[in-house]
CSV table of C-alpha atoms in Angstrom, one decimal:
chain,number,residue,atom,x,y,z
A,548,MET,CA,-120.0,13.0,37.8
A,549,ILE,CA,-119.6,12.4,34.2
A,550,THR,CA,-120.2,15.4,32.7
A,551,ARG,CA,-120.9,16.3,29.1
A,552,ARG,CA,-117.2,17.9,29.0
A,553,ARG,CA,-115.2,15.1,30.2
A,554,LEU,CA,-117.8,12.4,28.0
A,555,LEU,CA,-116.3,14.1,25.0
A,556,GLU,CA,-112.5,14.1,25.7
A,557,GLY,CA,-110.1,12.3,23.4
A,558,ALA,CA,-113.2,13.6,20.8
A,559,SER,CA,-111.4,16.4,19.7
A,560,ALA,CA,-113.7,17.3,16.7
A,561,GLY,CA,-117.3,16.9,19.1
A,562,ALA,CA,-115.6,18.9,21.9
A,563,ALA,CA,-114.8,21.8,19.3
A,564,LEU,CA,-118.3,21.6,18.2
A,565,ALA,CA,-119.1,21.3,22.1
A,566,THR,CA,-117.5,24.3,22.5
A,567,MET,CA,-119.1,26.5,19.4
A,568,GLY,CA,-122.4,25.2,20.7
A,569,VAL,CA,-123.5,23.3,17.6
A,570,PRO,CA,-125.5,20.9,18.3
A,571,LEU,CA,-123.8,17.1,17.7
A,572,ALA,CA,-124.7,14.7,15.8
A,573,GLU,CA,-124.1,12.0,18.0
A,574,ALA,CA,-125.3,11.6,21.8
A,575,ALA,CA,-123.2,12.3,24.4
A,576,ILE,CA,-124.8,9.0,26.2
A,577,PRO,CA,-125.0,6.2,24.5
A,578,GLY,CA,-127.7,4.3,23.5
A,579,LEU,CA,-130.1,7.4,23.7
A,580,PRO,CA,-132.8,6.6,21.9
A,581,GLU,CA,-131.7,7.7,17.8
A,582,GLY,CA,-135.9,9.3,17.7
A,583,LEU,CA,-135.1,12.0,20.4
A,584,PRO,CA,-134.3,15.8,19.1
A,585,ALA,CA,-130.7,16.1,18.0
A,586,GLY,CA,-130.5,18.5,20.5
A,587,ASP,CA,-131.6,16.4,23.3
A,588,ARG,CA,-128.9,13.9,22.5
A,589,GLY,CA,-126.5,16.3,22.1
A,590,GLU,CA,-126.8,18.0,25.6
A,591,ALA,CA,-128.0,15.2,27.6
A,592,VAL,CA,-125.8,14.1,30.3
A,593,LEU,CA,-125.4,11.5,32.8
A,594,GLU,CA,-125.0,13.7,36.2
A,595,ALA,CA,-125.7,12.8,39.7
A,596,LEU,CA,-127.7,15.0,42.0
A,597,PRO,CA,-127.5,15.0,45.7
A,598,GLY,CA,-128.5,11.5,47.0
A,599,LYS,CA,-128.5,10.3,43.6
A,600,LYS,CA,-126.8,7.8,41.2
A,601,PRO,CA,-125.6,9.8,37.6
A,602,LEU,CA,-129.4,10.0,35.9
A,603,ILE,CA,-129.9,11.3,32.5
A,604,LYS,CA,-130.0,15.4,32.9
A,605,LEU,CA,-132.1,16.9,30.2
A,606,ALA,CA,-132.6,20.2,31.7
A,607,TYR,CA,-130.5,21.8,35.4
A,608,ARG,CA,-133.2,24.2,36.4
A,609,ALA,CA,-135.3,23.3,36.6
A,610,PRO,CA,-133.9,20.3,37.3
A,611,ASN,CA,-135.3,17.2,35.0
A,612,TYR,CA,-133.5,13.9,35.1
A,613,GLU,CA,-134.0,10.8,33.8
A,614,THR,CA,-133.8,7.0,34.7
A,615,PRO,CA,-131.5,4.7,32.6
A,616,ILE,CA,-133.6,2.2,31.0
A,617,GLU,CA,-131.2,-0.6,33.1
A,618,TYR,CA,-132.6,0.5,36.4
A,619,PHE,CA,-136.2,-1.0,35.3
A,620,LYS,CA,-134.9,-4.7,35.1
A,621,THR,CA,-136.9,-4.9,38.2
A,622,PRO,CA,-140.1,-4.4,39.2
A,623,ILE,CA,-139.1,-1.9,42.3
A,624,THR,CA,-137.2,1.3,41.1
A,625,PRO,CA,-134.1,2.0,43.5
A,626,ASN,CA,-134.7,5.5,45.2
A,627,ASP,CA,-131.5,6.7,44.4
A,628,ALA,CA,-132.3,6.0,40.8
A,629,PHE,CA,-135.7,7.3,40.8
A,630,PHE,CA,-136.5,10.2,38.1
A,631,VAL,CA,-136.4,13.9,39.0
A,632,ARG,CA,-139.1,16.1,37.5
A,633,TYR,CA,-139.8,20.0,38.3
A,634,HIS,CA,-141.4,22.5,37.2
A,635,LEU,CA,-140.3,25.8,39.0
A,636,SER,CA,-137.3,26.1,39.9
A,637,ASP,CA,-137.6,27.0,43.6
A,638,ILE,CA,-136.9,24.1,45.3
A,639,PRO,CA,-136.9,24.7,49.2
A,640,ALA,CA,-133.6,23.0,50.6
A,641,ALA,CA,-133.2,20.1,52.5
A,642,ASN,CA,-133.0,21.8,55.7
A,643,ASP,CA,-135.4,24.8,54.8
A,644,LYS,CA,-138.2,25.1,57.5
A,645,LEU,CA,-140.9,24.3,54.9
A,646,ILE,CA,-139.7,20.7,54.7
A,647,ASP,CA,-137.8,19.6,57.1
A,648,PRO,CA,-139.0,16.9,59.1
A,649,LYS,CA,-138.8,18.2,62.0
A,650,THR,CA,-140.9,21.5,61.2
A,651,TRP,CA,-143.2,20.5,58.1
A,652,LYS,CA,-146.7,21.3,58.9
A,653,VAL,CA,-149.0,20.5,55.7
A,654,GLU,CA,-153.1,22.5,56.1
A,655,ILE,CA,-155.9,21.3,55.4
A,656,GLY,CA,-159.2,23.6,54.6
A,657,GLY,CA,-160.7,25.4,51.8
A,658,ASP,CA,-164.2,26.5,50.9
A,659,GLY,CA,-165.2,22.5,51.0
A,660,ALA,CA,-164.1,22.2,54.5
A,661,ASN,CA,-165.8,22.2,57.7
A,662,GLY,CA,-163.1,23.3,59.1
A,663,THR,CA,-159.1,23.6,59.2
A,664,LEU,CA,-156.4,21.5,60.4
A,665,SER,CA,-152.4,21.6,60.8
A,666,LEU,CA,-150.5,18.4,60.7
A,667,ASP,CA,-147.0,17.5,61.5
A,668,LEU,CA,-145.3,14.5,60.4
A,669,ASP,CA,-145.8,12.9,64.0
A,670,ASP,CA,-149.6,13.3,63.7
A,671,LEU,CA,-149.3,11.9,59.9
A,672,SER,CA,-147.5,9.0,61.0
A,673,ALA,CA,-150.2,8.4,64.0
A,674,LEU,CA,-152.9,7.5,61.4
A,675,PRO,CA,-153.2,4.2,60.1
A,676,ALA,CA,-150.6,3.6,57.5
A,677,THR,CA,-151.4,2.0,54.2
A,678,GLU,CA,-148.9,0.4,51.6
A,679,VAL,CA,-149.2,0.7,47.7
A,680,VAL,CA,-147.0,-0.1,45.4
A,681,ALA,CA,-147.2,2.1,42.7
A,682,VAL,CA,-146.0,3.4,39.1
A,683,ASN,CA,-145.2,7.0,39.2
A,684,GLN,CA,-144.8,8.4,35.9
A,685,CYS,CA,-144.9,12.0,34.5
A,686,SER,CA,-147.1,12.8,32.0
A,687,GLY,CA,-144.9,13.4,28.9
A,688,ASN,CA,-143.1,10.2,29.1
A,689,ARG,CA,-141.5,9.3,26.0
A,690,ARG,CA,-142.0,12.8,24.8
A,691,GLY,CA,-139.1,13.1,22.8
A,692,LEU,CA,-140.0,10.3,20.7
A,693,PHE,CA,-143.0,12.3,19.4
A,694,SER,CA,-143.1,12.2,15.6
A,695,PRO,CA,-143.1,15.2,14.6
A,696,HIS,CA,-141.5,16.6,17.8
A,697,VAL,CA,-143.4,19.0,20.0
A,698,PRO,CA,-142.1,21.2,22.5
A,699,GLY,CA,-141.8,20.4,26.2
A,700,VAL,CA,-139.2,18.8,28.4
A,701,GLU,CA,-137.9,15.8,25.6
A,702,TRP,CA,-137.9,12.7,28.1
A,703,GLY,CA,-137.2,9.8,26.6
A,704,TYR,CA,-138.4,5.9,28.2
A,705,GLY,CA,-137.2,7.2,31.9
A,706,ALA,CA,-139.7,9.8,33.2
A,707,MET,CA,-141.0,7.0,35.2
A,708,GLY,CA,-140.4,4.4,38.1
A,709,CYS,CA,-142.1,2.1,40.3
A,710,ALA,CA,-142.2,2.3,44.2
A,711,ARG,CA,-143.5,0.9,47.9
A,712,TRP,CA,-144.7,4.0,49.0
A,713,LYS,CA,-146.5,4.4,52.8
A,714,GLY,CA,-148.5,6.7,54.2
A,715,ALA,CA,-151.5,7.9,55.9
A,716,ARG,CA,-155.2,8.0,53.4
A,717,LEU,CA,-155.9,11.0,52.4
A,718,LYS,CA,-159.3,10.1,53.1
A,719,ASP,CA,-158.9,9.7,56.8
A,720,VAL,CA,-157.4,13.3,57.0
A,721,LEU,CA,-160.7,15.1,55.1
A,722,ASP,CA,-162.7,13.2,57.1
A,723,LYS,CA,-160.9,14.8,60.0
A,724,VAL,CA,-162.1,18.2,58.6
A,725,GLY,CA,-164.8,17.3,57.1
A,726,LEU,CA,-166.0,17.4,53.8
A,727,LYS,CA,-168.7,19.5,52.6
A,728,LYS,CA,-171.5,17.5,50.1
A,729,GLU,CA,-170.6,20.7,47.7
A,730,ALA,CA,-167.2,19.6,47.6
A,731,ILE,CA,-166.3,18.5,44.1
A,732,GLU,CA,-162.0,18.6,44.1
A,733,ILE,CA,-159.3,18.3,46.4
A,734,SER,CA,-156.3,20.5,45.5
A,735,PHE,CA,-152.8,20.5,46.2
A,736,ASN,CA,-149.8,22.9,46.6
A,737,GLY,CA,-146.2,22.2,47.0
A,738,ALA,CA,-143.6,23.5,48.9
A,739,GLU,CA,-141.4,24.2,45.6
A,740,GLY,CA,-142.1,27.8,44.2
A,741,PRO,CA,-141.4,30.0,40.9
A,742,ALA,CA,-138.7,32.6,40.9
A,743,PHE,CA,-141.0,35.3,40.1
A,744,ASP,CA,-144.0,36.8,41.7
A,745,LYS,CA,-146.0,36.9,38.5
A,746,THR,CA,-145.2,32.9,37.3
A,747,PRO,CA,-148.5,30.5,38.5
A,748,ASP,CA,-147.4,28.5,41.5
A,749,PHE,CA,-147.7,24.7,40.6
A,750,ILE,CA,-151.0,24.2,42.1
A,751,LYS,CA,-153.3,20.8,40.7
A,752,SER,CA,-156.5,19.0,41.8
A,753,ILE,CA,-158.0,15.7,41.4
A,754,PRO,CA,-161.7,15.1,42.0
A,755,VAL,CA,-163.5,14.0,45.2
A,756,TRP,CA,-164.1,10.3,43.8
A,757,LYS,CA,-160.5,9.9,43.3
A,758,ALA,CA,-159.3,11.4,46.6
A,759,ILE,CA,-161.0,9.6,48.7
A,760,GLU,CA,-160.2,6.1,47.1
A,761,ASP,CA,-158.1,3.9,49.9
A,762,THR,CA,-155.0,4.0,48.3
A,763,THR,CA,-154.5,7.7,47.3
A,764,LEU,CA,-152.2,8.8,50.2
A,765,ILE,CA,-150.1,11.5,51.7
A,766,ALA,CA,-146.3,9.3,52.0
A,767,TYR,CA,-143.6,9.8,53.5
A,768,GLU,CA,-142.1,6.6,52.9
A,769,MET,CA,-140.5,5.4,49.5
A,770,ASN,CA,-139.2,1.7,49.5
A,771,GLY,CA,-139.0,1.5,53.0
A,772,ALA,CA,-136.5,4.8,53.6
A,773,PRO,CA,-138.0,8.8,54.1
A,774,ILE,CA,-138.5,10.0,50.8
A,775,PRO,CA,-135.5,11.9,49.2
A,776,HIS,CA,-135.3,15.2,48.7
A,777,LEU,CA,-136.0,15.9,45.0
A,778,ASN,CA,-138.8,12.7,45.5
A,779,GLY,CA,-140.8,15.2,47.6
A,780,ALA,CA,-139.5,15.2,51.1
A,781,PRO,CA,-140.9,14.8,53.7
A,782,ALA,CA,-144.5,14.0,52.3
A,783,ARG,CA,-145.8,13.9,49.0
A,784,ILE,CA,-149.3,12.7,47.1
A,785,ILE,CA,-149.7,9.4,45.3
A,786,VAL,CA,-152.3,9.0,43.5
A,787,PRO,CA,-152.2,5.2,41.9
A,788,GLY,CA,-153.1,5.1,38.6
A,789,TRP,CA,-153.0,8.9,37.5
A,790,THR,CA,-149.7,10.2,36.0
A,791,GLY,CA,-147.4,11.8,38.2
A,792,THR,CA,-148.6,15.4,37.6
A,793,TYR,CA,-151.0,14.8,40.4
A,794,TRP,CA,-148.3,13.1,43.0
A,795,MET,CA,-148.0,16.4,44.5
A,796,LYS,CA,-144.3,16.3,46.5
A,797,HIS,CA,-142.9,18.8,49.7
A,798,ILE,CA,-146.8,18.8,50.2
A,799,ILE,CA,-147.9,22.2,52.1
A,800,SER,CA,-151.4,22.8,51.3
A,801,ILE,CA,-155.0,20.4,50.7
A,802,LYS,CA,-157.6,21.9,50.0
A,803,ALA,CA,-161.5,20.9,49.4
A,804,LEU,CA,-163.1,23.1,46.8
A,805,THR,CA,-166.8,23.7,45.5
A,806,LYS,CA,-165.9,25.4,42.3
A,807,PRO,CA,-163.2,24.0,39.9
A,808,GLN,CA,-159.1,24.7,40.7
A,809,GLY,CA,-157.9,27.4,37.8
A,810,GLY,CA,-155.2,27.9,37.1
A,811,PHE,CA,-152.3,27.3,33.6
A,812,TRP,CA,-151.1,24.0,35.1
A,813,MET,CA,-154.9,23.0,35.5
A,814,LYS,CA,-155.7,24.6,31.8
A,815,PRO,CA,-154.3,25.3,29.1
A,816,ALA,CA,-151.2,22.4,30.7
A,817,TYR,CA,-151.7,19.0,31.4
A,818,ARG,CA,-155.1,18.6,29.0
A,819,ILE,CA,-156.0,16.2,26.5
A,820,PRO,CA,-158.0,16.4,23.7
A,821,VAL,CA,-161.6,14.5,23.9
A,822,GLY,CA,-162.1,11.2,22.5
A,823,LYS,CA,-158.4,10.5,21.7
A,824,PHE,CA,-157.3,8.0,24.3
A,825,PRO,CA,-159.3,5.3,25.6
A,826,ILE,CA,-159.4,6.6,29.0
A,827,VAL,CA,-162.0,5.4,31.7
A,828,ALA,CA,-161.2,7.7,34.7
A,829,ARG,CA,-163.1,11.1,34.2
A,830,PHE,CA,-162.6,14.5,35.7
A,831,ILE,CA,-165.8,16.0,34.9
A,832,THR,CA,-165.9,19.0,36.6
A,833,GLN,CA,-162.5,20.0,34.5
A,834,GLU,CA,-163.7,19.2,31.1
A,835,ASP,CA,-164.6,21.3,28.3
A,836,ALA,CA,-165.7,20.5,24.9
A,837,THR,CA,-162.5,19.7,23.3
A,838,SER,CA,-160.4,19.1,26.4
A,839,THR,CA,-159.9,17.4,29.5
A,840,PRO,CA,-157.2,17.2,32.3
A,841,ILE,CA,-155.1,13.7,31.7
A,842,THR,CA,-156.1,11.0,34.2
A,843,GLU,CA,-154.9,7.6,34.5
A,844,MET,CA,-152.2,6.2,32.5
A,845,VAL,CA,-152.1,4.1,29.4
A,846,ILE,CA,-151.4,0.9,28.9
A,847,ASN,CA,-147.8,0.5,28.4
A,848,SER,CA,-144.7,-1.9,28.4
A,849,LEU,CA,-140.6,-1.4,28.0
A,850,ILE,CA,-138.1,-3.8,26.8
A,851,THR,CA,-135.8,-4.0,29.6
A,852,SER,CA,-133.4,-7.2,29.0
A,853,HIS,CA,-131.5,-5.5,25.8
A,854,ALA,CA,-130.6,-2.5,24.9
A,855,ASP,CA,-131.5,-1.2,20.9
A,856,GLY,CA,-128.6,-2.6,19.4
A,857,GLY,CA,-127.2,-5.4,22.1
A,858,LYS,CA,-125.0,-8.3,20.9
A,859,VAL,CA,-126.2,-11.1,21.7
A,860,LYS,CA,-125.1,-15.1,21.2
A,861,ALA,CA,-127.4,-17.6,18.1
A,862,GLY,CA,-129.0,-20.0,19.6
A,863,SER,CA,-131.7,-18.8,22.7
A,864,VAL,CA,-132.4,-15.1,24.2
A,865,THR,CA,-134.7,-14.3,26.9
A,866,ILE,CA,-136.5,-11.0,26.7
A,867,GLY,CA,-137.6,-9.5,30.1
A,868,GLY,CA,-139.4,-5.7,30.3
A,869,ILE,CA,-142.0,-4.3,32.3
A,870,ALA,CA,-145.7,-3.5,32.0
A,871,TRP,CA,-147.9,-1.2,33.3
A,872,ASP,CA,-151.6,0.7,33.0
A,873,GLY,CA,-153.9,2.8,35.4
A,874,GLY,CA,-154.8,0.4,37.7
A,875,TYR,CA,-156.9,-2.2,35.9
A,876,GLY,CA,-154.0,-4.9,36.1
A,877,ILE,CA,-151.7,-6.6,33.4
A,878,ARG,CA,-153.2,-9.6,31.5
A,879,SER,CA,-150.6,-10.3,29.4
A,880,VAL,CA,-147.6,-9.7,27.2
A,881,ASP,CA,-147.0,-10.7,23.9
A,882,LEU,CA,-143.9,-10.6,21.8
A,883,SER,CA,-143.3,-10.6,17.9
A,884,THR,CA,-140.3,-11.0,15.8
A,885,ASP,CA,-142.0,-10.4,12.4
A,886,GLY,CA,-143.2,-6.9,13.4
A,887,GLY,CA,-146.3,-7.9,14.8
A,888,ALA,CA,-147.4,-10.6,12.5
A,889,ASN,CA,-147.7,-13.2,14.8
A,890,TRP,CA,-147.4,-13.1,18.8
A,891,LEU,CA,-146.3,-15.5,21.5
A,892,LYS,CA,-147.0,-15.2,24.8
A,893,ALA,CA,-144.7,-14.0,28.0
A,894,THR,CA,-144.5,-15.2,31.5
A,895,LEU,CA,-145.6,-13.1,33.9
A,896,GLY,CA,-143.7,-12.4,37.2
A,897,GLN,CA,-144.1,-11.2,40.1
A,898,ASP,CA,-147.5,-9.3,41.0
A,899,LEU,CA,-147.0,-6.2,42.8
A,900,GLY,CA,-150.0,-5.2,42.9
A,901,ARG,CA,-152.4,-3.3,39.8
A,902,TYR,CA,-150.7,-0.6,40.1
A,903,ALA,CA,-146.8,-2.0,40.1
A,904,PHE,CA,-144.5,-2.5,37.2
A,905,ARG,CA,-145.5,-6.0,36.0
A,906,PRO,CA,-142.1,-8.0,35.1
A,907,PHE,CA,-142.4,-10.6,32.0
A,908,SER,CA,-139.8,-12.6,30.3
A,909,LEU,CA,-139.6,-15.1,27.4
A,910,ALA,CA,-137.1,-17.4,25.7
A,911,LEU,CA,-137.2,-17.0,22.4
A,912,PRO,CA,-134.7,-18.7,19.1
A,913,ALA,CA,-132.3,-16.8,18.2
A,914,LYS,CA,-130.4,-17.0,14.6
A,915,ARG,CA,-127.7,-15.3,13.6
A,916,GLY,CA,-128.3,-12.1,12.0
A,917,LYS,CA,-131.0,-9.3,13.0
A,918,LEU,CA,-133.5,-10.4,15.4
A,919,THR,CA,-136.3,-7.1,16.0
A,920,VAL,CA,-138.0,-7.6,18.9
A,921,MET,CA,-142.0,-5.7,20.0
A,922,ALA,CA,-143.7,-6.2,23.0
A,923,ARG,CA,-147.6,-5.5,23.9
A,924,ALA,CA,-149.3,-5.2,26.9
A,925,THR,CA,-152.4,-6.2,27.4
A,926,ASN,CA,-154.8,-5.2,30.3
A,927,ALA,CA,-157.4,-6.9,32.3
A,928,ILE,CA,-160.4,-4.7,30.7
A,929,GLY,CA,-159.1,-5.6,26.9
A,930,GLN,CA,-157.2,-2.2,26.1
A,931,THR,CA,-153.7,-2.4,24.1
A,932,GLN,CA,-151.0,-0.6,22.8
A,933,THR,CA,-151.0,1.3,20.0
A,934,ALA,CA,-148.7,0.6,17.1
A,935,THR,CA,-148.9,3.9,15.4
A,936,LEU,CA,-148.1,7.3,18.2
A,937,ILE,CA,-151.7,9.2,18.9
A,938,PHE,CA,-150.6,12.4,18.2
A,939,ASN,CA,-151.5,14.9,20.9
A,940,PRO,CA,-149.9,18.6,21.1
A,941,ALA,CA,-148.3,18.4,24.2
A,942,GLY,CA,-147.1,15.2,24.2
A,943,TYR,CA,-148.8,12.7,26.8
A,944,HIS,CA,-149.5,9.2,26.9
A,945,HIS,CA,-146.8,7.5,24.2
A,946,ASN,CA,-147.6,4.2,24.3
A,947,VAL,CA,-146.3,3.1,20.9
A,948,MET,CA,-145.0,-0.7,21.0
A,949,HIS,CA,-141.6,-0.7,22.3
A,950,SER,CA,-139.0,-3.1,20.4
A,951,VAL,CA,-135.3,-3.3,20.1
A,952,THR,CA,-132.8,-5.0,17.3
A,953,LEU,CA,-130.5,-7.1,18.4
A,954,ASP,CA,-127.9,-8.6,16.8
A,955,VAL,CA,-127.0,-12.1,16.9
A,956,MET,CA,-123.6,-13.3,16.9
B,620,MET,CA,-145.8,29.2,47.2
B,621,ARG,CA,-142.1,30.8,47.8
B,622,THR,CA,-141.1,33.3,45.5
B,623,PHE,CA,-137.2,34.8,44.9
B,624,THR,CA,-135.9,38.2,44.4
B,625,LEU,CA,-133.0,38.5,41.9
B,626,ALA,CA,-130.6,38.9,44.4
B,627,LEU,CA,-131.3,35.6,45.8
B,628,LEU,CA,-131.3,33.6,42.6
B,629,ALA,CA,-127.2,35.0,41.8
B,630,ILE,CA,-127.3,32.5,45.1
B,631,VAL,CA,-128.9,29.6,43.6
B,632,LEU,CA,-127.3,30.3,40.6
B,633,ALA,CA,-123.9,29.6,42.5
B,634,LEU,CA,-124.9,26.6,44.3
B,635,PRO,CA,-123.1,23.6,42.5
B,636,ALA,CA,-125.5,21.0,43.3
B,637,LEU,CA,-128.9,21.8,41.2
B,638,ALA,CA,-127.3,24.4,38.9
B,639,ASP,CA,-124.2,23.2,37.3
B,640,GLU,CA,-125.3,25.6,34.1
B,641,SER,CA,-121.7,26.7,33.7
B,642,GLN,CA,-120.9,24.3,30.8
B,643,ILE,CA,-124.2,25.3,28.9
B,644,LYS,CA,-123.0,27.4,25.8
B,645,LEU,CA,-125.6,28.7,23.5
B,646,LYS,CA,-124.2,29.2,19.7
B,647,PRO,CA,-122.7,32.9,20.0
B,648,ALA,CA,-124.8,35.2,17.6
B,649,PRO,CA,-126.4,38.4,17.9
B,650,GLY,CA,-129.0,38.1,20.6
B,651,VAL,CA,-127.6,35.1,22.7
B,652,ASP,CA,-126.8,38.6,25.2
B,653,LYS,CA,-130.7,39.1,25.5
B,654,VAL,CA,-131.4,35.3,25.9
B,655,GLU,CA,-129.1,34.5,28.7
B,656,GLY,CA,-130.0,38.0,30.2
B,657,ASN,CA,-133.9,37.4,30.4
B,658,CYS,CA,-134.4,33.4,29.8
B,659,ALA,CA,-132.0,32.3,32.4
B,660,ALA,CA,-133.8,34.2,35.5
B,661,CYS,CA,-135.9,31.5,35.2
B,662,HIS,CA,-134.6,28.1,33.5
B,663,SER,CA,-131.6,26.7,32.4
B,664,LEU,CA,-130.4,27.9,29.0
B,665,ASP,CA,-130.5,24.0,28.2
B,666,TYR,CA,-134.3,24.0,27.6
B,667,ILE,CA,-133.3,25.7,24.4
B,668,GLN,CA,-130.9,23.4,23.0
B,669,MET,CA,-133.3,20.4,24.8
B,670,ASN,CA,-136.2,21.6,21.8
B,671,SER,CA,-134.1,21.6,18.8
B,672,PRO,CA,-134.0,21.8,15.8
B,673,PHE,CA,-137.3,20.3,15.3
B,674,MET,CA,-138.8,24.5,16.5
B,675,ASN,CA,-139.8,26.7,13.4
B,676,ALA,CA,-140.4,30.4,13.6
B,677,ALA,CA,-143.9,30.0,14.1
B,678,THR,CA,-143.3,27.4,17.4
B,679,TRP,CA,-140.2,29.5,18.5
B,680,ASP,CA,-142.2,32.5,18.5
B,681,ALA,CA,-145.3,30.5,20.6
B,682,GLU,CA,-143.1,29.7,23.0
B,683,VAL,CA,-141.8,33.0,23.8
B,684,THR,CA,-144.9,34.5,24.0
B,685,LYS,CA,-145.9,31.9,26.1
B,686,MET,CA,-142.9,32.4,28.8
B,687,ILE,CA,-144.3,36.1,29.1
B,688,LYS,CA,-148.0,35.9,29.0
B,689,ALA,CA,-148.6,32.9,30.9
B,690,MET,CA,-145.2,32.5,32.5
B,691,GLY,CA,-145.5,36.2,33.7
B,692,ALA,CA,-141.3,36.4,32.4
B,693,PRO,CA,-141.1,40.6,32.2
B,694,ILE,CA,-139.2,40.5,29.3
B,695,SER,CA,-139.2,43.8,26.8
B,696,ASP,CA,-141.0,44.0,23.4
B,697,ASP,CA,-137.6,44.9,22.1
B,698,ASP,CA,-135.8,42.0,23.7
B,699,ALA,CA,-138.7,39.0,23.2
B,700,LYS,CA,-138.4,40.2,19.7
B,701,ALA,CA,-134.3,39.5,19.5
B,702,ILE,CA,-135.0,36.3,21.6
B,703,LYS,CA,-137.3,35.5,19.0
B,704,GLU,CA,-134.9,35.9,16.1
B,705,TYR,CA,-131.7,34.6,17.5
B,706,LEU,CA,-134.0,31.7,18.5
B,707,ILE,CA,-135.3,31.0,15.2
B,708,LYS,CA,-132.3,31.7,13.3
B,709,ASN,CA,-130.0,29.9,15.4
B,710,TYR,CA,-132.1,26.4,16.9
B,711,GLY,CA,-134.8,26.1,14.0
B,712,GLY,CA,-135.5,23.4,12.0
C-alpha cells in the first residue's frame, strides 16, 4: 500500500508542508489531471482497499476511490481495479448477515405490487440468468475538471468501469409479485446506511418502463466472479445506459410505487437542469419545471494508450482508447491533431454490446515536437461530445472531448 | 438502512481497512477542534481538503448549512459558526 506519507519521503519540503496541513501544489500521484482542484491533487493517494489494487483515494469515509486510467486500456475493467463509491459511511462488513451470501435476502413489495416476496441467493440464481456488458459510471465522473469548480467528490476520469454482469431480470422478479396498473416507479434500498438516524438513507427509484427492460438486472456476478464486497456484494441492481446512482449496491429492498419516491437523494440530489443536455430517456414522474433526475449517460470517450505528457518516438504513434454512451451504440470515433479543424476516423475494436466500452485506435504520423491528440465519439443517433463544458451546479455529465499532449522525441 | 451509535462509530474508526484516516492533517487554526469534533462523526476530513481552495464564503456557508439541514448533522449554532469561519479562512479561495 502506497500512502501519501510514503510518497512524500525524500521530499522534505513537501513532507514539512504536509504535516503543517498546507495544500501541496504538486500532486502526490504523478499524472493526476492538472484541472483538478489543488486540494484534491494534494490529498489524493494511491491506496489499496481490501480485495482491491491500489486505486486513487479521494475520500476515506464514505470511501470514494477512482480507477487509474491505465486500467481502461481494455474494454473490461478488472474487478480488483473497479472504482468504489459510497454516499454513506455505515457499510456492512462482508460477513454481516445483511449481505453474507448465506443469509442475504431481498424483500420485494410496495403499494404498487400485488403482493410481497422474499428471495435469497438460491432463489435468485434459480431464475433465468441474463448477461450484459455494461458501463457503470458515476454521475459526477470528471466533476473535478469542472471550471469553475463545484463542490462534491472531485473525481478525475476514473469514476467508471465496464463489466460483464450476470443476474436475474428485475422484470422476472417483479412478475412474481405482480405490478398494479397504477405502479409508476420501482425503488431500491441497499444495506449501506448513514452514521446518524437523521441523515437521509440512500434510496433511489427508476421508472417502471426502465425497470422492466430485458437487461435491467439484479446481478450476482461481475466478470464471472461474485460481486466484490465494495462493489455491492452479494447482489446489486444493474441499469444499463443509466448513471451509477441507480445501480443500488447490496440490494435488500425493492418496492413498486404508485407515488414518486421522495427523499434527498431523488431531489435535490442527482438532478440536472431541464433542457441543457441532449437526453432521450426521461423520468417524467420525477420532473419539475426546472430540473429532472439524471438518467442516461451522455456520449463520451477517453484516450488510454498514452498518458498526458508522455514521450513517444518520432515516426508513427498509435492512439487508442474507449468510447461509450447511454446505450445507443458507438457509430464512430474521430481524432484531431490540430485542435478540431480536421478529423481522422479511428478504427473501432471489439463490440461487446451497446452498453459496453467500445475500443478505438488509429496510427498517426508523429513529427518531433509537441503532438496534441483529441478524441470525439459519435453514437448511432448522431450525438457527439461537447467542445466546451455544459455547466451545471452539481457537476454531472462532463463529456468535454479528452486530449493528450505527447512529447515526440 | 442501519444506523450507528457514537460508540459503534468509534469501533469503525479503529478499523484500519476502511478508515486509514489518521494521516489527514487539517491546518492548525482556531476552530479546527470544532471541525474534527463535528464533521468527522459522519465523514473523513479529506472531503474538506478535496474541495479546496476554490470554495468561498458563500459556498462553504451553504455546504455547512446543507450538512445540518439536509443531512441532519447535530451541530450547535455556535459550533456551526466556528466551523464556517475556519473553513472560509483556511480552505477558501
